[in-house]
């Protein structure tokens, strides 16, 4: 009975040591008698108990690694406090086990030295403008060396770039001056555009007024011409009718009577004007002579 129990215990121990269940996205490195034998993948695996042993366990997931903050000196001798985060993944469990005693420390140190080298090639302003280039260069430098460690560097991101307080103050002053400059330029452009608009409006208004005055002068001239024409036509018609009336029987007497009336009216107006001096002809036959002269002109027109 005791022997059966011992055999059962040995069997259970043997089975437990020979069966290995590896989680998803993990790889276990197996050593046989102290020498690398292989890597167990996810799922159920069998090993030789007491001969094979699990030496290393690696996660194949993407690992974020916080790179400690460090001081970097730019090309123009400015100190920058830089920290970032590195993303990598174990791609070769065997190399990750035997390529480096600690690939995490190795990747961290290489990231710091690569970052200092890249920052040292750039001026201060470029370090803020070209973060993507810095990240890409750091990844390229680390990835080349990390192949021997069974690690694939996926990306590197700078979290913060902190220059000294004096540089920050100078940069803030520069930004403020640049904003004030843009504001002054915008204000001057606004005043310039305003003056242009005013000048354009005045020019258009002057043109409109001159066009209106031109049209008004043309209309007035045309109106005056039309009035003169109408008066002339009316006078011509009146003269024509008078001439026609003179040719009628009794026309001579009517003209003689009309001339006499006009002469009497003229003497009457002069007599009514208190400021005028009336000179009466000594010989009233001169009036008759005037009428006779007018009648001669009428008869000449008839002939």
mmCIF file of C-alpha atoms in Angstrom:
data_model
loop_
_atom_site.group_PDB
_atom_site.id
_atom_site.type_symbol
_atom_site.label_atom_id
_atom_site.label_comp_id
_atom_site.label_asym_id
_atom_site.label_seq_id
_atom_site.Cartn_x
_atom_site.Cartn_y
_atom_site.Cartn_z
ATOM 1 C CA UNK A 1 0.000 0.000 0.000
ATOM 2 C CA UNK A 2 2.751 2.388 0.859
ATOM 3 C CA UNK A 3 4.578 1.496 -2.343
ATOM 4 C CA UNK A 4 1.471 2.337 -4.387
ATOM 5 C CA UNK A 5 1.187 5.710 -2.746
ATOM 6 C CA UNK A 6 4.841 6.422 -3.452
ATOM 7 C CA UNK A 7 4.440 5.376 -7.095
ATOM 8 C CA UNK A 8 1.343 7.572 -7.427
ATOM 9 C CA UNK A 9 3.164 10.549 -5.995
ATOM 10 C CA UNK A 10 6.101 9.986 -8.333
ATOM 11 C CA UNK A 11 3.714 9.712 -11.318
ATOM 12 C CA UNK A 12 1.921 12.923 -10.413
ATOM 13 C CA UNK A 13 5.226 14.707 -9.932
ATOM 14 C CA UNK A 14 6.515 13.337 -13.249
ATOM 15 C CA UNK A 15 3.406 14.455 -15.130
ATOM 16 C CA UNK A 16 3.436 17.906 -13.533
ATOM 17 C CA UNK A 17 7.060 18.394 -14.481
ATOM 18 C CA UNK A 18 6.569 17.200 -18.067
ATOM 19 C CA UNK A 19 3.421 19.157 -18.980
ATOM 20 C CA UNK A 20 3.722 22.920 -19.483
ATOM 21 C CA UNK A 21 0.881 25.275 -20.473
ATOM 22 C CA UNK A 22 2.160 28.548 -21.974
ATOM 23 C CA UNK A 23 -0.202 31.597 -21.994
ATOM 24 C CA UNK A 24 -1.036 33.440 -25.199
ATOM 25 C CA UNK A 25 1.565 35.978 -26.409
ATOM 26 C CA UNK A 26 4.286 34.381 -24.271
ATOM 27 C CA UNK A 27 7.355 32.319 -25.041
ATOM 28 C CA UNK A 28 9.304 30.153 -22.590
ATOM 29 C CA UNK A 29 12.922 29.215 -23.219
ATOM 30 C CA UNK A 30 13.815 25.592 -22.401
ATOM 31 C CA UNK A 31 17.321 24.465 -21.422
ATOM 32 C CA UNK A 32 18.300 20.821 -21.516
ATOM 33 C CA UNK A 33 21.110 20.001 -19.137
ATOM 34 C CA UNK A 34 22.082 23.669 -19.052
ATOM 35 C CA UNK A 35 22.068 24.160 -22.832
ATOM 36 C CA UNK A 36 19.503 25.957 -24.947
ATOM 37 C CA UNK A 37 17.039 23.429 -26.318
ATOM 38 C CA UNK A 38 14.102 25.426 -27.704
ATOM 39 C CA UNK A 39 11.225 27.791 -27.000
ATOM 40 C CA UNK A 40 7.747 26.774 -25.959
ATOM 41 C CA UNK A 41 4.920 28.591 -27.751
ATOM 42 C CA UNK A 42 1.421 29.318 -26.462
ATOM 43 C CA UNK A 43 -0.645 26.250 -25.553
ATOM 44 C CA UNK A 44 0.088 22.780 -24.228
ATOM 45 C CA UNK A 45 3.738 21.643 -24.339
ATOM 46 C CA UNK A 46 5.676 18.612 -23.093
ATOM 47 C CA UNK A 47 9.230 18.528 -21.706
ATOM 48 C CA UNK A 48 11.465 15.877 -20.237
ATOM 49 C CA UNK A 49 11.181 16.148 -16.455
ATOM 50 C CA UNK A 50 14.305 16.708 -14.426
ATOM 51 C CA UNK A 51 16.293 17.127 -17.665
ATOM 52 C CA UNK A 52 14.553 20.089 -19.306
ATOM 53 C CA UNK A 53 13.868 23.218 -17.328
ATOM 54 C CA UNK A 54 12.274 26.597 -18.031
ATOM 55 C CA UNK A 55 15.155 29.085 -18.005
ATOM 56 C CA UNK A 56 13.450 32.295 -19.253
ATOM 57 C CA UNK A 57 9.924 33.531 -19.736
ATOM 58 C CA UNK A 58 9.272 36.344 -22.213
ATOM 59 C CA UNK A 59 6.161 38.343 -23.079
ATOM 60 C CA UNK A 60 5.697 38.880 -26.792
ATOM 61 C CA UNK A 61 3.366 41.850 -26.298
ATOM 62 C CA UNK A 62 4.315 45.426 -27.130
ATOM 63 C CA UNK A 63 6.024 46.884 -24.071
ATOM 64 C CA UNK A 64 6.042 50.625 -23.243
ATOM 65 C CA UNK A 65 9.259 51.657 -21.525
ATOM 66 C CA UNK A 66 9.605 55.025 -19.813
ATOM 67 C CA UNK A 67 13.008 56.496 -20.656
ATOM 68 C CA UNK A 68 14.319 58.545 -17.708
ATOM 69 C CA UNK A 69 14.669 62.298 -18.142
ATOM 70 C CA UNK A 70 18.113 63.542 -19.101
ATOM 71 C CA UNK A 71 19.929 66.737 -20.055
ATOM 72 C CA UNK A 72 20.811 67.122 -23.746
ATOM 73 C CA UNK A 73 22.904 69.889 -25.301
ATOM 74 C CA UNK A 74 21.836 71.285 -28.675
ATOM 75 C CA UNK A 75 24.088 72.397 -31.512
ATOM 76 C CA UNK A 76 23.909 76.015 -30.289
ATOM 77 C CA UNK A 77 24.991 74.969 -26.747
ATOM 78 C CA UNK A 78 21.577 75.136 -25.100
ATOM 79 C CA UNK A 79 20.638 72.635 -22.414
ATOM 80 C CA UNK A 80 17.349 70.779 -22.746
ATOM 81 C CA UNK A 81 15.670 68.493 -20.232
ATOM 82 C CA UNK A 82 14.261 65.678 -22.372
ATOM 83 C CA UNK A 83 12.235 62.621 -21.449
ATOM 84 C CA UNK A 84 10.369 60.158 -23.622
ATOM 85 C CA UNK A 85 8.732 56.776 -23.906
ATOM 86 C CA UNK A 86 9.938 53.803 -25.961
ATOM 87 C CA UNK A 87 7.767 51.019 -27.408
ATOM 88 C CA UNK A 88 9.430 47.692 -28.203
ATOM 89 C CA UNK A 89 8.566 44.025 -28.617
ATOM 90 C CA UNK A 90 10.472 40.742 -28.120
ATOM 91 C CA UNK A 91 10.683 38.989 -31.489
ATOM 92 C CA UNK A 92 13.364 36.331 -30.768
ATOM 93 C CA UNK A 93 13.124 34.667 -27.337
ATOM 94 C CA UNK A 94 16.492 32.931 -27.709
ATOM 95 C CA UNK A 95 18.404 36.168 -28.425
ATOM 96 C CA UNK A 96 16.433 38.011 -25.755
ATOM 97 C CA UNK A 97 17.643 35.361 -23.296
ATOM 98 C CA UNK A 98 21.265 35.072 -24.300
ATOM 99 C CA UNK A 99 22.037 38.214 -26.348
ATOM 100 C CA UNK A 100 22.070 40.531 -23.352
ATOM 101 C CA UNK A 101 22.017 40.061 -19.626
ATOM 102 C CA UNK A 102 19.185 42.613 -19.412
ATOM 103 C CA UNK A 103 17.775 43.819 -22.696
ATOM 104 C CA UNK A 104 15.458 46.347 -20.988
ATOM 105 C CA UNK A 105 18.393 48.189 -19.398
ATOM 106 C CA UNK A 106 20.331 47.934 -22.657
ATOM 107 C CA UNK A 107 17.473 49.413 -24.695
ATOM 108 C CA UNK A 108 16.962 52.206 -22.146
ATOM 109 C CA UNK A 109 20.624 53.212 -22.119
ATOM 110 C CA UNK A 110 20.839 53.074 -25.910
ATOM 111 C CA UNK A 111 17.724 55.260 -26.207
ATOM 112 C CA UNK A 112 19.291 57.895 -23.976
ATOM 113 C CA UNK A 113 22.626 57.969 -25.799
ATOM 114 C CA UNK A 114 20.927 58.016 -29.222
ATOM 115 C CA UNK A 115 18.690 60.873 -28.135
ATOM 116 C CA UNK A 116 21.661 62.926 -26.921
ATOM 117 C CA UNK A 117 23.416 62.329 -30.246
ATOM 118 C CA UNK A 118 20.402 63.391 -32.317
ATOM 119 C CA UNK A 119 19.686 66.485 -30.190
ATOM 120 C CA UNK A 120 23.336 67.521 -30.429
ATOM 121 C CA UNK A 121 23.027 67.835 -34.219
ATOM 122 C CA UNK A 122 20.091 70.264 -34.070
ATOM 123 C CA UNK A 123 19.664 73.869 -32.997
ATOM 124 C CA UNK A 124 17.206 74.790 -30.269
ATOM 125 C CA UNK A 125 14.402 75.955 -32.565
ATOM 126 C CA UNK A 126 14.684 72.839 -34.713
ATOM 127 C CA UNK A 127 14.252 70.538 -31.715
ATOM 128 C CA UNK A 128 10.724 71.906 -31.209
ATOM 129 C CA UNK A 129 9.857 71.869 -34.915
ATOM 130 C CA UNK A 130 11.265 68.460 -35.879
ATOM 131 C CA UNK A 131 10.089 66.066 -33.186
ATOM 132 C CA UNK A 132 9.014 63.496 -35.752
ATOM 133 C CA UNK A 133 12.503 63.490 -37.272
ATOM 134 C CA UNK A 134 14.102 63.106 -33.832
ATOM 135 C CA UNK A 135 11.803 60.192 -32.984
ATOM 136 C CA UNK A 136 12.526 58.464 -36.286
ATOM 137 C CA UNK A 137 16.306 58.837 -35.919
ATOM 138 C CA UNK A 138 16.262 57.493 -32.360
ATOM 139 C CA UNK A 139 14.198 54.464 -33.451
ATOM 140 C CA UNK A 140 16.587 53.771 -36.348
ATOM 141 C CA UNK A 141 19.655 53.969 -34.078
ATOM 142 C CA UNK A 142 18.192 51.680 -31.390
ATOM 143 C CA UNK A 143 16.608 49.177 -33.763
ATOM 144 C CA UNK A 144 19.886 48.438 -35.514
ATOM 145 C CA UNK A 145 21.616 47.464 -32.271
ATOM 146 C CA UNK A 146 18.572 45.809 -30.687
ATOM 147 C CA UNK A 147 18.460 43.076 -33.373
ATOM 148 C CA UNK A 148 21.208 41.212 -31.464
ATOM 149 C CA UNK A 149 19.035 41.294 -28.370
ATOM 150 C CA UNK A 150 15.961 39.783 -30.055
ATOM 151 C CA UNK A 151 14.062 43.022 -29.626
ATOM 152 C CA UNK A 152 12.212 45.101 -32.241
ATOM 153 C CA UNK A 153 11.927 48.825 -31.442
ATOM 154 C CA UNK A 154 8.568 50.027 -32.759
ATOM 155 C CA UNK A 155 8.586 53.759 -31.985
ATOM 156 C CA UNK A 156 9.911 56.431 -29.685
ATOM 157 C CA UNK A 157 7.979 59.485 -28.544
ATOM 158 C CA UNK A 158 9.357 62.590 -26.831
ATOM 159 C CA UNK A 159 7.066 63.455 -23.952
ATOM 160 C CA UNK A 160 8.582 66.747 -22.939
ATOM 161 C CA UNK A 161 11.288 69.202 -23.983
ATOM 162 C CA UNK A 162 12.096 71.673 -21.217
ATOM 163 C CA UNK A 163 14.678 74.409 -21.818
ATOM 164 C CA UNK A 164 16.111 76.517 -18.952
ATOM 165 C CA UNK A 165 14.005 79.286 -17.434
ATOM 166 C CA UNK A 166 16.069 82.006 -19.143
ATOM 167 C CA UNK A 167 15.469 80.431 -22.538
ATOM 168 C CA UNK A 168 11.766 80.048 -21.778
ATOM 169 C CA UNK A 169 11.547 83.732 -20.839
ATOM 170 C CA UNK A 170 13.397 84.760 -24.019
ATOM 171 C CA UNK A 171 11.138 82.545 -26.134
ATOM 172 C CA UNK A 172 8.054 84.006 -24.493
ATOM 173 C CA UNK A 173 9.325 87.538 -25.171
ATOM 174 C CA UNK A 174 9.994 86.598 -28.781
ATOM 175 C CA UNK A 175 6.506 85.151 -29.163
ATOM 176 C CA UNK A 176 4.978 88.281 -27.594
ATOM 177 C CA UNK A 177 6.978 90.545 -29.911
ATOM 178 C CA UNK A 178 5.983 88.485 -32.924
ATOM 179 C CA UNK A 179 2.313 88.687 -31.965
ATOM 180 C CA UNK A 180 2.557 92.454 -31.439
ATOM 181 C CA UNK A 181 4.257 92.744 -34.828
ATOM 182 C CA UNK A 182 1.464 90.783 -36.494
ATOM 183 C CA UNK A 183 -1.118 92.951 -34.719
ATOM 184 C CA UNK A 184 0.558 96.166 -35.924
ATOM 185 C CA UNK A 185 0.797 94.813 -39.452
ATOM 186 C CA UNK A 186 -2.857 93.795 -39.376
ATOM 187 C CA UNK A 187 -3.866 97.241 -38.059
ATOM 188 C CA UNK A 188 -1.808 99.040 -40.724
ATOM 189 C CA UNK A 189 -3.281 96.810 -43.415
ATOM 190 C CA UNK A 190 -6.727 97.641 -42.094
ATOM 191 C CA UNK A 191 -6.022 101.388 -42.185
ATOM 192 C CA UNK A 192 -4.529 101.062 -45.667
ATOM 193 C CA UNK A 193 -7.584 99.195 -46.909
ATOM 194 C CA UNK A 194 -9.838 101.737 -45.239
ATOM 195 C CA UNK A 195 -8.055 104.612 -47.008
ATOM 196 C CA UNK A 196 -8.248 102.752 -50.303
ATOM 197 C CA UNK A 197 -11.965 102.171 -49.798
ATOM 198 C CA UNK A 198 -12.557 105.827 -48.904
ATOM 199 C CA UNK A 199 -10.555 107.038 -51.927
ATOM 200 C CA UNK A 200 -12.373 104.605 -54.180
ATOM 201 C CA UNK A 201 -15.733 105.724 -52.808
ATOM 202 C CA UNK A 202 -14.884 109.394 -53.251
ATOM 203 C CA UNK A 203 -13.672 108.785 -56.804
ATOM 204 C CA UNK A 204 -16.808 106.858 -57.688
ATOM 205 C CA UNK A 205 -18.971 109.538 -56.045
ATOM 206 C CA UNK A 206 -17.143 112.303 -57.980
ATOM 207 C CA UNK A 207 -17.594 110.385 -61.218
ATOM 208 C CA UNK A 208 -21.267 109.854 -60.432
ATOM 209 C CA UNK A 209 -21.741 113.573 -59.612
ATOM 210 C CA UNK A 210 -19.911 114.651 -62.770
ATOM 211 C CA UNK A 211 -21.995 112.256 -64.841
ATOM 212 C CA UNK A 212 -25.139 113.625 -63.212
ATOM 213 C CA UNK A 213 -24.048 117.233 -63.818
ATOM 214 C CA UNK A 214 -23.194 116.357 -67.412
ATOM 215 C CA UNK A 215 -26.614 114.806 -67.968
ATOM 216 C CA UNK A 216 -28.275 117.767 -66.237
ATOM 217 C CA UNK A 217 -26.357 120.248 -68.444
ATOM 218 C CA UNK A 218 -27.275 118.263 -71.536
ATOM 219 C CA UNK A 219 -30.917 118.167 -70.459
ATOM 220 C CA UNK A 220 -30.898 121.914 -69.693
ATOM 221 C CA UNK A 221 -29.290 122.698 -73.036
ATOM 222 C CA UNK A 222 -31.740 120.489 -74.827
ATOM 223 C CA UNK A 223 -34.602 122.127 -72.910
ATOM 224 C CA UNK A 224 -33.367 125.636 -73.721
ATOM 225 C CA UNK A 225 -32.856 124.700 -77.359
ATOM 226 C CA UNK A 226 -36.334 123.226 -77.467
ATOM 227 C CA UNK A 227 -37.743 126.390 -75.819
ATOM 228 C CA UNK A 228 -35.912 128.668 -78.240
ATOM 229 C CA UNK A 229 -37.084 126.546 -81.137
ATOM 230 C CA UNK A 230 -40.655 126.624 -79.835
ATOM 231 C CA UNK A 231 -40.538 130.428 -79.367
ATOM 232 C CA UNK A 232 -39.044 130.909 -82.805
ATOM 233 C CA UNK A 233 -41.638 128.659 -84.364
ATOM 234 C CA UNK A 234 -44.397 130.507 -82.479
ATOM 235 C CA UNK A 235 -43.029 133.902 -83.633
ATOM 236 C CA UNK A 236 -42.731 132.601 -87.179
ATOM 237 C CA UNK A 237 -46.295 131.353 -87.083
ATOM 238 C CA UNK A 238 -47.471 134.644 -85.582
ATOM 239 C CA UNK A 239 -45.617 136.658 -88.236
ATOM 240 C CA UNK A 240 -46.963 134.369 -90.907
ATOM 241 C CA UNK A 241 -50.535 134.838 -89.664
ATOM 242 C CA UNK A 242 -50.071 138.621 -89.423
ATOM 243 C CA UNK A 243 -48.727 138.702 -92.959
ATOM 244 C CA UNK A 244 -51.612 136.594 -94.120
ATOM 245 C CA UNK A 245 -54.088 138.842 -92.313
ATOM 246 C CA UNK A 246 -52.577 141.942 -93.956
ATOM 247 C CA UNK A 247 -53.227 140.465 -97.373
ATOM 248 C CA UNK A 248 -56.921 140.219 -96.557
ATOM 249 C CA UNK A 249 -59.328 143.080 -97.421
ATOM 250 C CA UNK A 250 -59.091 145.833 -94.800
ATOM 251 C CA UNK A 251 -55.690 144.598 -93.665
ATOM 252 C CA UNK A 252 -54.014 147.938 -94.317
ATOM 253 C CA UNK A 253 -56.440 149.743 -92.074
ATOM 254 C CA UNK A 254 -55.980 147.134 -89.335
ATOM 255 C CA UNK A 255 -52.194 147.521 -89.446
ATOM 256 C CA UNK A 256 -52.500 151.291 -89.398
ATOM 257 C CA UNK A 257 -54.827 151.082 -86.413
ATOM 258 C CA UNK A 258 -52.520 148.622 -84.588
ATOM 259 C CA UNK A 259 -49.471 150.839 -85.092
ATOM 260 C CA UNK A 260 -51.401 153.819 -83.789
ATOM 261 C CA UNK A 261 -52.481 151.849 -80.720
ATOM 262 C CA UNK A 262 -48.894 150.797 -79.980
ATOM 263 C CA UNK A 263 -47.712 154.384 -80.260
ATOM 264 C CA UNK A 264 -50.440 155.601 -77.917
ATOM 265 C CA UNK A 265 -49.614 152.782 -75.437
ATOM 266 C CA UNK A 266 -45.923 153.732 -75.495
ATOM 267 C CA UNK A 267 -46.744 157.371 -74.746
ATOM 268 C CA UNK A 268 -49.098 156.256 -71.974
ATOM 269 C CA UNK A 269 -46.430 154.119 -70.222
ATOM 270 C CA UNK A 270 -43.929 156.925 -70.388
ATOM 271 C CA UNK A 271 -46.461 159.341 -69.009
ATOM 272 C CA UNK A 272 -47.264 157.055 -66.047
ATOM 273 C CA UNK A 273 -43.581 156.760 -65.055
ATOM 274 C CA UNK A 274 -42.996 159.580 -62.572
ATOM 275 C CA UNK A 275 -39.225 159.380 -62.926
ATOM 276 C CA UNK A 276 -39.315 159.730 -66.695
ATOM 277 C CA UNK A 277 -39.415 162.951 -68.620
ATOM 278 C CA UNK A 278 -42.020 163.012 -71.405
ATOM 279 C CA UNK A 279 -41.116 164.957 -74.536
ATOM 280 C CA UNK A 280 -44.092 165.501 -76.806
ATOM 281 C CA UNK A 281 -43.320 166.272 -80.443
ATOM 282 C CA UNK A 282 -44.229 169.781 -81.462
ATOM 283 C CA UNK A 283 -45.669 168.495 -84.628
ATOM 284 C CA UNK A 284 -48.091 165.659 -84.043
ATOM 285 C CA UNK A 285 -48.007 164.914 -87.731
ATOM 286 C CA UNK A 286 -44.784 163.049 -87.002
ATOM 287 C CA UNK A 287 -46.906 160.303 -85.515
ATOM 288 C CA UNK A 288 -48.866 160.139 -88.703
ATOM 289 C CA UNK A 289 -45.561 160.090 -90.563
ATOM 290 C CA UNK A 290 -44.475 157.122 -88.417
ATOM 291 C CA UNK A 291 -47.663 155.297 -89.232
ATOM 292 C CA UNK A 292 -47.231 156.149 -92.908
ATOM 293 C CA UNK A 293 -43.702 154.700 -92.881
ATOM 294 C CA UNK A 294 -44.960 151.474 -91.317
ATOM 295 C CA UNK A 295 -47.649 151.185 -93.953
ATOM 296 C CA UNK A 296 -45.087 151.651 -96.729
ATOM 297 C CA UNK A 297 -43.102 148.714 -95.315
ATOM 298 C CA UNK A 298 -46.236 146.599 -95.267
ATOM 299 C CA UNK A 299 -47.003 147.470 -98.891
ATOM 300 C CA UNK A 300 -43.409 146.664 -99.845
ATOM 301 C CA UNK A 301 -43.809 143.253 -98.301
ATOM 302 C CA UNK A 302 -46.971 142.718 -100.261
ATOM 303 C CA UNK A 303 -45.306 143.498 -103.542
#
